[in-house]
PDB file of C-alpha atoms in Angstrom:
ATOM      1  CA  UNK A   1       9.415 -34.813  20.470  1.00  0.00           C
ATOM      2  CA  UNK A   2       9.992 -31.048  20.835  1.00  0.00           C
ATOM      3  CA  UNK A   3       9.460 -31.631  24.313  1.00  0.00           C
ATOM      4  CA  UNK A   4      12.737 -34.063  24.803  1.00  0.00           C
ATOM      5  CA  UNK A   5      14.456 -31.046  22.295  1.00  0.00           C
ATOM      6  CA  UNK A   6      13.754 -28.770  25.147  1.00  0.00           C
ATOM      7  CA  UNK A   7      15.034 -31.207  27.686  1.00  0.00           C
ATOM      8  CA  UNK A   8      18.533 -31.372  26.123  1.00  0.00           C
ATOM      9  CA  UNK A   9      18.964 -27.867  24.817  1.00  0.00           C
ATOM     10  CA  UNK A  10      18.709 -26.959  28.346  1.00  0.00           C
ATOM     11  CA  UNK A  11      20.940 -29.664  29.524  1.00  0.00           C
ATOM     12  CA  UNK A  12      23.152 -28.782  26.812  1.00  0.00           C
ATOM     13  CA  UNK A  13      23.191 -24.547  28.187  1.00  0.00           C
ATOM     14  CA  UNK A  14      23.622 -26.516  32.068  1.00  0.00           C
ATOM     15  CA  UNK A  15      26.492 -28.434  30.897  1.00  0.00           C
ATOM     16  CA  UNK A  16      28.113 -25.420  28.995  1.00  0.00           C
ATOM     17  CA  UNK A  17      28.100 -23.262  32.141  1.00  0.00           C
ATOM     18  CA  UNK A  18      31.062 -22.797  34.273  1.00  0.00           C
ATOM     19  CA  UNK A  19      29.580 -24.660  37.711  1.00  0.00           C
ATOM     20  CA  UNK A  20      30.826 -22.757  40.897  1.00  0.00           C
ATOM     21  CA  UNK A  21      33.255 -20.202  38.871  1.00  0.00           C
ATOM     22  CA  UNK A  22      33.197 -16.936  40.253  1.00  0.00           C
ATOM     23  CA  UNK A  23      35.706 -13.672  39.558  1.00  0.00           C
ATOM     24  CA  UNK A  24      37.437 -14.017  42.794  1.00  0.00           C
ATOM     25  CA  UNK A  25      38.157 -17.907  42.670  1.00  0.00           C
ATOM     26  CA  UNK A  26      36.297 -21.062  43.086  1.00  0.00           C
ATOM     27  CA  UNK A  27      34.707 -21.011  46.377  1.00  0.00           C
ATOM     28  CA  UNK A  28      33.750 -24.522  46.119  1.00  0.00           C
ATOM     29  CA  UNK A  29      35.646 -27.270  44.141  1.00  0.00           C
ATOM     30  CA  UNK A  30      34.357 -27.341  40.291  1.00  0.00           C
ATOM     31  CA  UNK A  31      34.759 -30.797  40.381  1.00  0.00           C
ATOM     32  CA  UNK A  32      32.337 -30.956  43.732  1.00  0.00           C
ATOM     33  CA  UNK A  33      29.466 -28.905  41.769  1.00  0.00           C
ATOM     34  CA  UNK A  34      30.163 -31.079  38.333  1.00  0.00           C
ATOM     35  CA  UNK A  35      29.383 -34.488  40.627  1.00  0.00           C
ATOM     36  CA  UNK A  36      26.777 -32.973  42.151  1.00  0.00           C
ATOM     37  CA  UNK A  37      25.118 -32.146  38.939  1.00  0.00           C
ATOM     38  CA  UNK A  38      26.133 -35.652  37.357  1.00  0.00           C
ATOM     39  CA  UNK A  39      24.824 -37.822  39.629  1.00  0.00           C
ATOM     40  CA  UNK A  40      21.541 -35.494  40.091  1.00  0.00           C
ATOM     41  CA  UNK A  41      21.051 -36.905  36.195  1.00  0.00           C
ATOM     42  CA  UNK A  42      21.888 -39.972  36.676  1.00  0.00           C
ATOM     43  CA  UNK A  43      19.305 -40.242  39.031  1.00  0.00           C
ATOM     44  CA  UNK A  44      16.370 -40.065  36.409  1.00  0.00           C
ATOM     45  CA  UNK A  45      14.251 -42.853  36.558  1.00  0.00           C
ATOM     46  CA  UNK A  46      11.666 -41.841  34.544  1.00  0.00           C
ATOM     47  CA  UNK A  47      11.545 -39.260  31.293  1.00  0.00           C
ATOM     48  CA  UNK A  48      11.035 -35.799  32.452  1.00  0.00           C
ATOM     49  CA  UNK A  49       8.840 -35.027  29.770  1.00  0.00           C
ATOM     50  CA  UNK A  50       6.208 -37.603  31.128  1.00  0.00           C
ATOM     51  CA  UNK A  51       5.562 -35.074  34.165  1.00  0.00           C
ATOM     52  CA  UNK A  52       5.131 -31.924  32.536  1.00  0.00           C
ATOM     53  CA  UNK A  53       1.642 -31.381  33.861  1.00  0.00           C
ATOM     54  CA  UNK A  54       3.850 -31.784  37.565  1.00  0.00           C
ATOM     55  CA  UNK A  55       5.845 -28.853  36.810  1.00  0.00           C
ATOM     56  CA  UNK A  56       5.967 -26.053  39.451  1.00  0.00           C
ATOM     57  CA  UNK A  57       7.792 -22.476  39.735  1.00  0.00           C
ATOM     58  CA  UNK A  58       9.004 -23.337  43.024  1.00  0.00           C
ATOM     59  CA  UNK A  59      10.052 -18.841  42.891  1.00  0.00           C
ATOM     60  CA  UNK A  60      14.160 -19.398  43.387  1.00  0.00           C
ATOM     61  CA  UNK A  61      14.822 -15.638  44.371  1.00  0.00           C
ATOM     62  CA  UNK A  62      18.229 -15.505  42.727  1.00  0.00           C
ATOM     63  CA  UNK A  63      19.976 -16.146  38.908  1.00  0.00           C
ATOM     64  CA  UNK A  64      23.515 -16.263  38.117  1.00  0.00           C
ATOM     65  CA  UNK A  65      23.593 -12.421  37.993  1.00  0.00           C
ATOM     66  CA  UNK A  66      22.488 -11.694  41.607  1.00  0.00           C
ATOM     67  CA  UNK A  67      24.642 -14.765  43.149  1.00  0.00           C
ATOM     68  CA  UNK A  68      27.353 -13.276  41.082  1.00  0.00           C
ATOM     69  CA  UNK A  69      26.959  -9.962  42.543  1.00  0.00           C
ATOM     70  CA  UNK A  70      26.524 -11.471  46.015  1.00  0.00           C
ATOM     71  CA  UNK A  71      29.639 -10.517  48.318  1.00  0.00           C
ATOM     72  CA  UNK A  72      32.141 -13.537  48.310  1.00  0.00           C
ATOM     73  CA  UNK A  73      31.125 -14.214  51.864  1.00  0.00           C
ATOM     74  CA  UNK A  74      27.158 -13.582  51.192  1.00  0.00           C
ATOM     75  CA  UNK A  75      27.759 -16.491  48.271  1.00  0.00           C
ATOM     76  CA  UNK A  76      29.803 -18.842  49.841  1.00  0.00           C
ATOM     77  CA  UNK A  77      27.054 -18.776  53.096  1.00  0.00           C
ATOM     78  CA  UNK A  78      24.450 -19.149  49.827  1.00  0.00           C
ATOM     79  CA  UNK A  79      26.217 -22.326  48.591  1.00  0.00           C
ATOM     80  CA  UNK A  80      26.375 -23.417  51.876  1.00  0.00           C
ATOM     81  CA  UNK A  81      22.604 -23.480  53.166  1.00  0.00           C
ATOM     82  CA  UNK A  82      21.403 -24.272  49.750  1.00  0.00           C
ATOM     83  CA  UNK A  83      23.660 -27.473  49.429  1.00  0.00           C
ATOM     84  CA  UNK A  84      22.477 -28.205  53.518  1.00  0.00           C
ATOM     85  CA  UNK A  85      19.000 -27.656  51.950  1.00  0.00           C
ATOM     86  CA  UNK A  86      19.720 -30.259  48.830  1.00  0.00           C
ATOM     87  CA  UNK A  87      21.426 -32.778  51.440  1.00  0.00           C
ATOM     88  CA  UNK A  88      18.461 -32.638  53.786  1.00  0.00           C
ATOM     89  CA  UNK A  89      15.530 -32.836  50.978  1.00  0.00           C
ATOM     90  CA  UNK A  90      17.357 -36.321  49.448  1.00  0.00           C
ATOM     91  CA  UNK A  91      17.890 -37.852  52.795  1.00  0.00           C
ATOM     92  CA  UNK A  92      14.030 -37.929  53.742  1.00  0.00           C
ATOM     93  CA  UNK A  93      12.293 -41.340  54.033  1.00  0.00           C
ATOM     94  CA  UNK A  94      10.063 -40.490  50.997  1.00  0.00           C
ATOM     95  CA  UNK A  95      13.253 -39.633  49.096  1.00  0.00           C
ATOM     96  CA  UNK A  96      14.820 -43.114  50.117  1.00  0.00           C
ATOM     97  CA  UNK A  97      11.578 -45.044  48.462  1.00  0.00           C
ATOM     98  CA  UNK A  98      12.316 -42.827  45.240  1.00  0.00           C
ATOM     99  CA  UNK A  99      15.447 -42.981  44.165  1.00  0.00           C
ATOM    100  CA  UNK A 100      17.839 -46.202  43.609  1.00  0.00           C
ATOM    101  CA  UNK A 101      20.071 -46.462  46.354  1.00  0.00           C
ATOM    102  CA  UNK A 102      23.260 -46.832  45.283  1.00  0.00           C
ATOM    103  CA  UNK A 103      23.504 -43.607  43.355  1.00  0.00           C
ATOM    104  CA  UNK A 104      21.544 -41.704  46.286  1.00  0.00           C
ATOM    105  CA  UNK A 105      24.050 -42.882  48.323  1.00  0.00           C
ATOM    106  CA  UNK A 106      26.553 -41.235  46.083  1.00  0.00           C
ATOM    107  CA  UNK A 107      25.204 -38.226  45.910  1.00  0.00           C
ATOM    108  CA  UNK A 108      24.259 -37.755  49.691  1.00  0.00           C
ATOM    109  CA  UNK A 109      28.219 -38.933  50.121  1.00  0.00           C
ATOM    110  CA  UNK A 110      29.084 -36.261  47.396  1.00  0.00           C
ATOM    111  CA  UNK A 111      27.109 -33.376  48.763  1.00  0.00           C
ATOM    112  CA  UNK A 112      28.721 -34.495  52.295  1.00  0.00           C
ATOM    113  CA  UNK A 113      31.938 -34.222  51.061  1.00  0.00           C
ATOM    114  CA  UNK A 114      31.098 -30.237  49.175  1.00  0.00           C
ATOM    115  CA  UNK A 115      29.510 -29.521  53.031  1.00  0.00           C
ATOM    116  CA  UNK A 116      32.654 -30.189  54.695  1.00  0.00           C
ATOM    117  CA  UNK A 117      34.688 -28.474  52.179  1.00  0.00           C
ATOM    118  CA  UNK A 118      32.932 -25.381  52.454  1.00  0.00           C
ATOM    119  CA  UNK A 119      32.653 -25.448  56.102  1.00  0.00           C
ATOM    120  CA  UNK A 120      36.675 -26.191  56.577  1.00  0.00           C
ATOM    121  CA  UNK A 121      37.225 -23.338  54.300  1.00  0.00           C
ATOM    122  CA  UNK A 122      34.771 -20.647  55.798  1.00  0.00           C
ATOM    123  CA  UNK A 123      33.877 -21.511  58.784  1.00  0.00           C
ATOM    124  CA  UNK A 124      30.593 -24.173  60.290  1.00  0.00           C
ATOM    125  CA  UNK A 125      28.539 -21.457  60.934  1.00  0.00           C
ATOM    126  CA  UNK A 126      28.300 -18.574  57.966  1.00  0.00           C
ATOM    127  CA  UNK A 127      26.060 -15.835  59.225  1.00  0.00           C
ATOM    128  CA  UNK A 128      23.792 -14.918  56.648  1.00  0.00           C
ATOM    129  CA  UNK A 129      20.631 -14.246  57.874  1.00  0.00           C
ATOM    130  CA  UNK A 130      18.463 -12.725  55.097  1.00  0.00           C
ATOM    131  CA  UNK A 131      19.827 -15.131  53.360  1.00  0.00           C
ATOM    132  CA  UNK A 132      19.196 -18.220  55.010  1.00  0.00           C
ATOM    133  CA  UNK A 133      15.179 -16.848  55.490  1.00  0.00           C
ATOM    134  CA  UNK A 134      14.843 -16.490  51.648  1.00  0.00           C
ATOM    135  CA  UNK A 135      16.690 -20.468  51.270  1.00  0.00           C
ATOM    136  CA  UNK A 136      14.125 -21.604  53.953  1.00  0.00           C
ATOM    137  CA  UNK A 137      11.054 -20.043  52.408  1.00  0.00           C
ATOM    138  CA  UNK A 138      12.094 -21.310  49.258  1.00  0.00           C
ATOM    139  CA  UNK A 139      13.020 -25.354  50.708  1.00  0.00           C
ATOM    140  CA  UNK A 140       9.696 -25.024  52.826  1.00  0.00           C
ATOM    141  CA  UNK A 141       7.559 -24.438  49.129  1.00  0.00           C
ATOM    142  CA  UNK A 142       9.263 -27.713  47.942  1.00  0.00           C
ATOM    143  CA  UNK A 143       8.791 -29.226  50.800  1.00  0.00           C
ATOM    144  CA  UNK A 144       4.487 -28.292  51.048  1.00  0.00           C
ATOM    145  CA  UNK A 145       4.988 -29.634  47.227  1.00  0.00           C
ATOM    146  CA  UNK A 146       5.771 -32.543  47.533  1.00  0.00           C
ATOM    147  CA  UNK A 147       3.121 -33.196  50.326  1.00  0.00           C
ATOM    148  CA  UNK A 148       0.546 -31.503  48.178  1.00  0.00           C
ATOM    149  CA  UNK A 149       1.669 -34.078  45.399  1.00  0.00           C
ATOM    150  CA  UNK A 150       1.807 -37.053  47.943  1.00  0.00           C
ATOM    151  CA  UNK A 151       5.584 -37.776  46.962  1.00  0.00           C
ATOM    152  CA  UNK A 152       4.417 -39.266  43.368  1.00  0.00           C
ATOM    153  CA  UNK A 153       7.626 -40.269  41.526  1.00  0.00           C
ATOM    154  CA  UNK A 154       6.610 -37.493  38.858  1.00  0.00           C
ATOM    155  CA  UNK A 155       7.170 -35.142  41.852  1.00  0.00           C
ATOM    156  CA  UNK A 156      10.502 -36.372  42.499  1.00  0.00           C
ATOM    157  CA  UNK A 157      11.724 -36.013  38.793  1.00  0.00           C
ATOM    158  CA  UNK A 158      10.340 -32.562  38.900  1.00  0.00           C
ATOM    159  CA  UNK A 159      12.502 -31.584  41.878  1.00  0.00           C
ATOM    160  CA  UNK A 160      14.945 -33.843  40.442  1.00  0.00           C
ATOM    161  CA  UNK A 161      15.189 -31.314  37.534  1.00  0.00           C
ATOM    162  CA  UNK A 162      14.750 -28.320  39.765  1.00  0.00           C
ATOM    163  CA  UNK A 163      17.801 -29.232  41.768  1.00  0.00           C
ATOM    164  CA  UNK A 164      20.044 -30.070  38.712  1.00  0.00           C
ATOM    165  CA  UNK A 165      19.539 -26.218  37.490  1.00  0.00           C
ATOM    166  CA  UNK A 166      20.466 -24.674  40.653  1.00  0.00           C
ATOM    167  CA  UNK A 167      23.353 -26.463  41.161  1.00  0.00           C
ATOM    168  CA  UNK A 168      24.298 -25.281  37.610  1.00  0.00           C
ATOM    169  CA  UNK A 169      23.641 -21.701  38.695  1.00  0.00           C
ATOM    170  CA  UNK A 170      25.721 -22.282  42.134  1.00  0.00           C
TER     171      UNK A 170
END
């Protein structure tokens, strides 16, 4: 029971958070983040406190203080590789078998749609180098994961979860 407590007390913080808000403007869409984030939840299919013993500090380099600190260009070519990142860990094959369809669907759709938004506003090809090396390395430990793991379900609601914070951090 304190377990499920934990669950939504940090759902609760998540929600509570401005998503994407940053002192010099939005430099994605609130409402892009927010859907993001909403249909990452509504993806659960199974409690998250049934794979606890799955759990894994995957190291994300970064917290709401450095991204804030992060040049506006540095952050929007952050938001940019880690949502690529996001798009291209959902639309594997071992994703497809995990998650219902319709609402993968929408969330590949909605992720699409943040892409092209950022890319129309800054530019295709932000050059961010360190960076992107750091996003990799940090994708690439998810990815060696959830071979390790063998793509259990428990392993998806993990990442599930992992994803939902750091969209609420982006």
């Amino acid at each position: 029971m304190a377990q499920i407590s934990l669950w939504l007390v940090a759902g609760a913080m998540l929600c509570s958070s401005p998503a994407g808000a940053l002192e010099d403007g939005l430099w994605i869409h609130r409402g892009d983040n927010l859907r993001v984030f909403n249909l990452l939840r509504q993806l659960q299919r199974i409690p998250p406190h049934l794979c606890l013993d799955d759990r894994n500090n995957f190291k994300f380099p970064w917290n709401r203080g450095t991204i804030t600190q992060m040049q506006k260009t540095q952050r929007t070519c952050f938001h940019h590789l880690m949502l690529l990142q996001i798009f291209n860990l959902f639309t594997t094959q071992h994703s497809l078998a995990a998650w219902d369809h319709t609402l993968l669907s929408q969330l590949l759709s909605s992720l699409h749609h943040s892409l092209e938004h950022l890319e129309q506003r800054e530019g295709e090809n932000p050059a961010c180098p360190n960076l992107g090396i750091l996003v990799r390395e940090y994708f690439q430990r998810i990815h060696h994961y959830l071979r390790g793991k063998n793509y259990s379900f428990c392993v998806w609601e993990v990442l599930r979860v992992e994803m939902t914070l750091r969209i609420g951090i982006m």
